[in-house]
XYZ file of C-alpha atoms in Angstrom:
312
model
C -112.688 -52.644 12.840
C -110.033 -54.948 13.825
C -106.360 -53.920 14.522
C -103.482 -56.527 14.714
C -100.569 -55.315 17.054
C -97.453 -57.986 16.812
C -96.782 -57.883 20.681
C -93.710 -59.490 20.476
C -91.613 -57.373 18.109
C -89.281 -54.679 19.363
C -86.268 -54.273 21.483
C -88.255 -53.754 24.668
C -91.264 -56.459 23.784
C -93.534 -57.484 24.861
C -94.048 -55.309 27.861
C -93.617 -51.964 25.775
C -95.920 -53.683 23.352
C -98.441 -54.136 25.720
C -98.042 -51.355 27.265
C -98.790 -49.243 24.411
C -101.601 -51.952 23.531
C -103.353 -50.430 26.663
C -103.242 -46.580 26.125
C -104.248 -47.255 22.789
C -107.318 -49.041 23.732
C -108.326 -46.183 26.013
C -108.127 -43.864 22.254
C -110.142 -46.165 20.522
C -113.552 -45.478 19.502
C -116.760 -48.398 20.071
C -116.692 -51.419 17.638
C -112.482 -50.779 17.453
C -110.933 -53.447 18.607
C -107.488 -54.559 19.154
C -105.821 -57.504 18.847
C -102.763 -58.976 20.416
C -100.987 -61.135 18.895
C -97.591 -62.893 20.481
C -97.365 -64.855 23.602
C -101.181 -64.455 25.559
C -99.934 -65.909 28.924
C -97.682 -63.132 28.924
C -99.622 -60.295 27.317
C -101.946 -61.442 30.532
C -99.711 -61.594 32.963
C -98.798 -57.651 32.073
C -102.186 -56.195 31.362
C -103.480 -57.236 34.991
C -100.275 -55.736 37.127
C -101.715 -52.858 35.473
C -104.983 -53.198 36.478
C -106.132 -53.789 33.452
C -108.908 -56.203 32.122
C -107.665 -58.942 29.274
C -111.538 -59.101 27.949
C -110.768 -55.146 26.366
C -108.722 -57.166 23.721
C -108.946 -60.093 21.755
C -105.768 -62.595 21.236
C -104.193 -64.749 18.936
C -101.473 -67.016 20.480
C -98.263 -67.738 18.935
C -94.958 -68.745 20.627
C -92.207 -67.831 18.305
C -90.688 -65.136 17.509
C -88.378 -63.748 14.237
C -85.542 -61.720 15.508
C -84.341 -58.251 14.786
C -81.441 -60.345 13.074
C -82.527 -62.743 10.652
C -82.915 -62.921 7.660
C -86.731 -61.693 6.663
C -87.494 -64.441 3.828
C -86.041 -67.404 5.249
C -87.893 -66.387 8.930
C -91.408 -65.751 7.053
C -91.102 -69.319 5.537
C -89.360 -71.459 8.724
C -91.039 -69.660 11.141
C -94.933 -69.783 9.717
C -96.028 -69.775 13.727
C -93.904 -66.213 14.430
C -96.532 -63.217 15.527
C -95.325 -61.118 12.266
C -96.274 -64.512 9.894
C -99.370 -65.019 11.753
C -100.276 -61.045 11.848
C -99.854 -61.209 8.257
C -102.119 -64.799 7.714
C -105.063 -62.745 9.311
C -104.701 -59.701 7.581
C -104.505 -61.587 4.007
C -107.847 -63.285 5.391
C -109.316 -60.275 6.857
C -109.711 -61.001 9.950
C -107.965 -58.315 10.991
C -108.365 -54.772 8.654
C -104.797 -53.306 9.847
C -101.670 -55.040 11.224
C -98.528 -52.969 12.522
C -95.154 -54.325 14.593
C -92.085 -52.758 15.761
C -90.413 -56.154 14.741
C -87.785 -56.905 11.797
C -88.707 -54.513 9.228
C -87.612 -56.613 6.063
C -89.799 -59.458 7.883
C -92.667 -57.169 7.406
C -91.624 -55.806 3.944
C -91.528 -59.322 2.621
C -94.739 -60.539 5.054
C -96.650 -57.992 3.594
C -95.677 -59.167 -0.268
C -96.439 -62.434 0.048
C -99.597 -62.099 2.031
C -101.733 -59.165 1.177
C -99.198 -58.516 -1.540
C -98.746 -55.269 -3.802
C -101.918 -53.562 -5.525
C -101.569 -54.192 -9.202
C -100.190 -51.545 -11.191
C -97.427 -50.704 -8.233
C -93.749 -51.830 -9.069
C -92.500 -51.416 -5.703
C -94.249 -50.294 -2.299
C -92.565 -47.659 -0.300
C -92.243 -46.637 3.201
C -92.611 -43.013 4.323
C -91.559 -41.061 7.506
C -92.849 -37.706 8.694
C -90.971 -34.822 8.445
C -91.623 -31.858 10.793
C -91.768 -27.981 9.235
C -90.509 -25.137 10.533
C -93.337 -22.689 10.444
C -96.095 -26.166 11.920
C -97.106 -29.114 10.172
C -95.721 -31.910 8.639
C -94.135 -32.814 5.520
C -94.122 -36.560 3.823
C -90.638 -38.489 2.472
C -90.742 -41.756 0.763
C -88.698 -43.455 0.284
C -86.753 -44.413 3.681
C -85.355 -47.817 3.682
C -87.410 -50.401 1.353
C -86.060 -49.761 -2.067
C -81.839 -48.895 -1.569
C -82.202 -49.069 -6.051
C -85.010 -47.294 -7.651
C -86.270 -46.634 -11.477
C -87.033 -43.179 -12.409
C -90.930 -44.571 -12.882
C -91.226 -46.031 -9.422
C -90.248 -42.496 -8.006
C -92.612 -41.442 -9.962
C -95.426 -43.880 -8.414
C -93.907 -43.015 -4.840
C -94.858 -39.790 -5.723
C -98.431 -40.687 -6.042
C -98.161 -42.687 -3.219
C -97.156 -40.012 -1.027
C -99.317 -37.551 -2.107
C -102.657 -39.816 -2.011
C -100.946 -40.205 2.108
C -100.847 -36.721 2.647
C -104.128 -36.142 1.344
C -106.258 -38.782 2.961
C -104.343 -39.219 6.041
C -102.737 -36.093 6.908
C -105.742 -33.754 5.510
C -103.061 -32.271 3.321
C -105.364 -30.141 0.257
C -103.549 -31.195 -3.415
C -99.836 -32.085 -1.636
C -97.082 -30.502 -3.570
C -94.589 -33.052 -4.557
C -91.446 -32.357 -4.561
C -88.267 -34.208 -6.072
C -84.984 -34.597 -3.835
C -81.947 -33.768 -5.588
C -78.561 -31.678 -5.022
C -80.004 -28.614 -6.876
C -83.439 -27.178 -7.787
C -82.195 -26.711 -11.321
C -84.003 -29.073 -13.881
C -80.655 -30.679 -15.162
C -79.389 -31.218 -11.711
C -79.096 -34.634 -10.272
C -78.098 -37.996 -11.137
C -78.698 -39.873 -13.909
C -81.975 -41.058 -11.757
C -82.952 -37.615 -11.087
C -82.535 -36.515 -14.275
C -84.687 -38.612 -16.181
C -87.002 -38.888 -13.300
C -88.155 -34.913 -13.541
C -89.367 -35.212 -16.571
C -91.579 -37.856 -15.586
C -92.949 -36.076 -12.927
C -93.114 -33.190 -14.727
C -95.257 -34.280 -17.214
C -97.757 -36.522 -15.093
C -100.905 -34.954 -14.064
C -101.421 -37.668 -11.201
C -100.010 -35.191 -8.444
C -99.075 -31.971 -8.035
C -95.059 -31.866 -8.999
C -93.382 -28.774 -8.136
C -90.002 -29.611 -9.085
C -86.637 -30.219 -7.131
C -85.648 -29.249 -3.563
C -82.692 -29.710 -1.804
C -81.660 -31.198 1.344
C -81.921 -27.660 3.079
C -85.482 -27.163 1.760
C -87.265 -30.790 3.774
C -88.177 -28.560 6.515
C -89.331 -25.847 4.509
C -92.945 -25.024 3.302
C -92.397 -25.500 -0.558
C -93.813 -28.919 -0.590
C -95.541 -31.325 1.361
C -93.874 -34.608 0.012
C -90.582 -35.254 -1.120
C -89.405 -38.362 -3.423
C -86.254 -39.815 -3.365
C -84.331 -43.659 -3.740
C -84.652 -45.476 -0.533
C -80.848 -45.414 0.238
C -81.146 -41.710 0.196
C -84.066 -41.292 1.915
C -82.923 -43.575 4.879
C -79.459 -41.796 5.166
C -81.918 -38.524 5.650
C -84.271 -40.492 8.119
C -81.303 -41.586 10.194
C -79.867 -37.980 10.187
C -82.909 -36.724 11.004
C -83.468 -38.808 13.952
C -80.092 -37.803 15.241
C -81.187 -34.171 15.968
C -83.866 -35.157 18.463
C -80.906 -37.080 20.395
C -78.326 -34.437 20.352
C -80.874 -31.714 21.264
C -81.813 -33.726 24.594
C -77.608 -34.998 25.479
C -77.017 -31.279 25.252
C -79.931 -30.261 27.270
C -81.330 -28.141 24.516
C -85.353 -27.913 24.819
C -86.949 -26.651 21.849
C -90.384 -27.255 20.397
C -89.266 -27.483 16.553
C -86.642 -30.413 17.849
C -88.902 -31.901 19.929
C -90.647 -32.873 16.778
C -88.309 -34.692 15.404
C -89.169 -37.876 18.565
C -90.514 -40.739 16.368
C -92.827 -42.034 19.037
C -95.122 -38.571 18.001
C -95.664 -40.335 14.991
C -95.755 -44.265 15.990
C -94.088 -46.093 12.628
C -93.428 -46.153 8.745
C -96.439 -47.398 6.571
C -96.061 -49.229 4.081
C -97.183 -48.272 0.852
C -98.971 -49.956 -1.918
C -99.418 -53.402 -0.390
C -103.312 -54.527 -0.425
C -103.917 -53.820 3.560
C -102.917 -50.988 5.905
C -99.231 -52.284 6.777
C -96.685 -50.332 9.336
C -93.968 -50.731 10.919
C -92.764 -49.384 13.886
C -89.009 -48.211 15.031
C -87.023 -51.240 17.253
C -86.803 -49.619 20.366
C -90.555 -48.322 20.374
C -91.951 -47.215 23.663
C -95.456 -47.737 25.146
C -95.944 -44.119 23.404
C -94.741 -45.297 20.077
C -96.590 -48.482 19.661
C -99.691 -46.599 20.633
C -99.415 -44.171 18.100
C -98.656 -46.970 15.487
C -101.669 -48.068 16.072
C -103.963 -44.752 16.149
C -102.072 -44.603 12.778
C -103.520 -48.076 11.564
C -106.959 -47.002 12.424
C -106.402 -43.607 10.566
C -105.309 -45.472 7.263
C -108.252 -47.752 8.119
C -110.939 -45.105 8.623
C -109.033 -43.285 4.996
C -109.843 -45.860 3.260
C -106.266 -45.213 2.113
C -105.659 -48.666 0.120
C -109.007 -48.210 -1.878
C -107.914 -44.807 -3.003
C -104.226 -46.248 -3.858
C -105.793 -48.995 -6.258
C -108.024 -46.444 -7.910
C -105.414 -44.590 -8.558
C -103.597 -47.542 -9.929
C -106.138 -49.033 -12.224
């Protein structure tokens, strides 16, 4: 197994990058192997002031670079040579089996589209976050950020998607799916979520057990929760929030502590032909390592093979 890390996206690139690039190496099993691709002279230069040897990785050199700032189509096609347009040339020829960056996420939304591109039978791929409960465990929400408009049948697919995530990734056992909305009533909702429930409600693809409000996500009354990806991000961004406001006001507490993003390492993206995800902007070492242990655990899943079944 291959792994493709984009060393030279994120706000603190490439020396977080690397970084992480090196205590993810020492959590990778035999025949895993990662490789770096961005700027090698640099990469080098890095890995040995920390002592550690180049020949543990394998790279791909590439010398530019698409910024957090512009705009994702027109970089992907002007900038062919960039480490997210490269990452996503040797994922499409499989080369690599996973790639993941911390860089421009519409860059990799609309890298992984026109490369690997979406599994047939999926209108829209989604990206997920993890949501922490209050009694242990996790929860799933799709979706954050790559759909702002949704149809009531792509939540519906994002509700597969998210449950065939929890399942093979998480270990969850038949995921309960659950549909955001402002009440748990049937009739509640917006003209989306109220001709989305019966949708779900009728599909025998996952495990619907009806609305939940935004005081039930940390809950244990289901284990993934559908929504547009305006909403979703709104509750993602919210969400992050607590973790900062718990440590400015000094406030330790295991539950919060939870809610740090580098526990969980980056978004996947779902329903694209190849384990995609993206990691937050300012990604630590900690962060980018666990976006990668989270390529290898979509790898090792076979996540995308049970996502086109599921499609067919």
């Amino acid at each position: 197994m291959k792994i493709g890390l984009d060393i030279m996206g994120g706000d603190f690139a490439p020396k977080a990058t690397v970084l992480g690039a090196i205590e993810a190496y020492k959590a990778l099993s035999a025949g895993q192997k990662l490789v770096l691709i961005g700027d090698k002279e640099i990469a080098v230069t890095i890995l040995q002031e920390n002592n550690v040897s180049p020949d543990n990785f394998e790279f791909v050199h590439t010398t530019e670079v698409i910024g957090m700032g512009e705009h994702p189509t027109k970089a992907i096609v002007q900038k062919p040579n960039s480490s997210i347009s490269v990452g996503f040339q040797l994922l499409k020829e499989g080369a690599i089996q996973a790639f993941s960056s911390a860089g421009n996420t519409g860059a990799m939304l609309v890298g992984a589209m026109f490369s690997v591109k979406t599994i047939p039978g999926v209108v829209r791929p989604a990206m997920t976050t993890i949501v922490p409960k209050l009694k242990g465990g996790l929860g799933i929400l799709l979706d954050v950020g790559a759909n702002a408009d949704c149809k009531p049948e792509v939540l519906v697919q994002f509700g597969v998607l998210g449950s065939l995530f929890a399942q093979s990734v998480y270990d969850i056992d038949n995921p309960r799916v659950a549909l955001m909305n402002i009440g748990e009533e049937e009739e509640k909702g917006n003209i989306l979520c109220q001709a989305t429930y019966p949708l779900m409600k009728e599909t025998t693809l996952f495990n619907f057990v009806g609305n939940v409000e935004g005081r039930d996500l940390f809950s244990e009354g289901a284990d993934v929760f559908v929504c547009d990806g305006f909403t979703g991000n709104v509750i993602l961004k919210l969400a992050e929030t607590f973790y900062v406001i718990t440590r400015k006001k000094q406030f330790k507490d295991e539950f919060f502590d939870r809610f740090n993003y580098e526990q969980y390492g980056g978004s996947p993206i779902l329903g694209v032909n190849a384990p995609v995800v993206v990691g937050h902007g300012i990604s630590s070492p900690e962060a980018i390592k666990n976006m990668v242990l989270l390529s290898k655990n979509m790898v090792e899943s076979k996540l995308v093979d049970k996502i086109k079944q599921a499609f067919q």
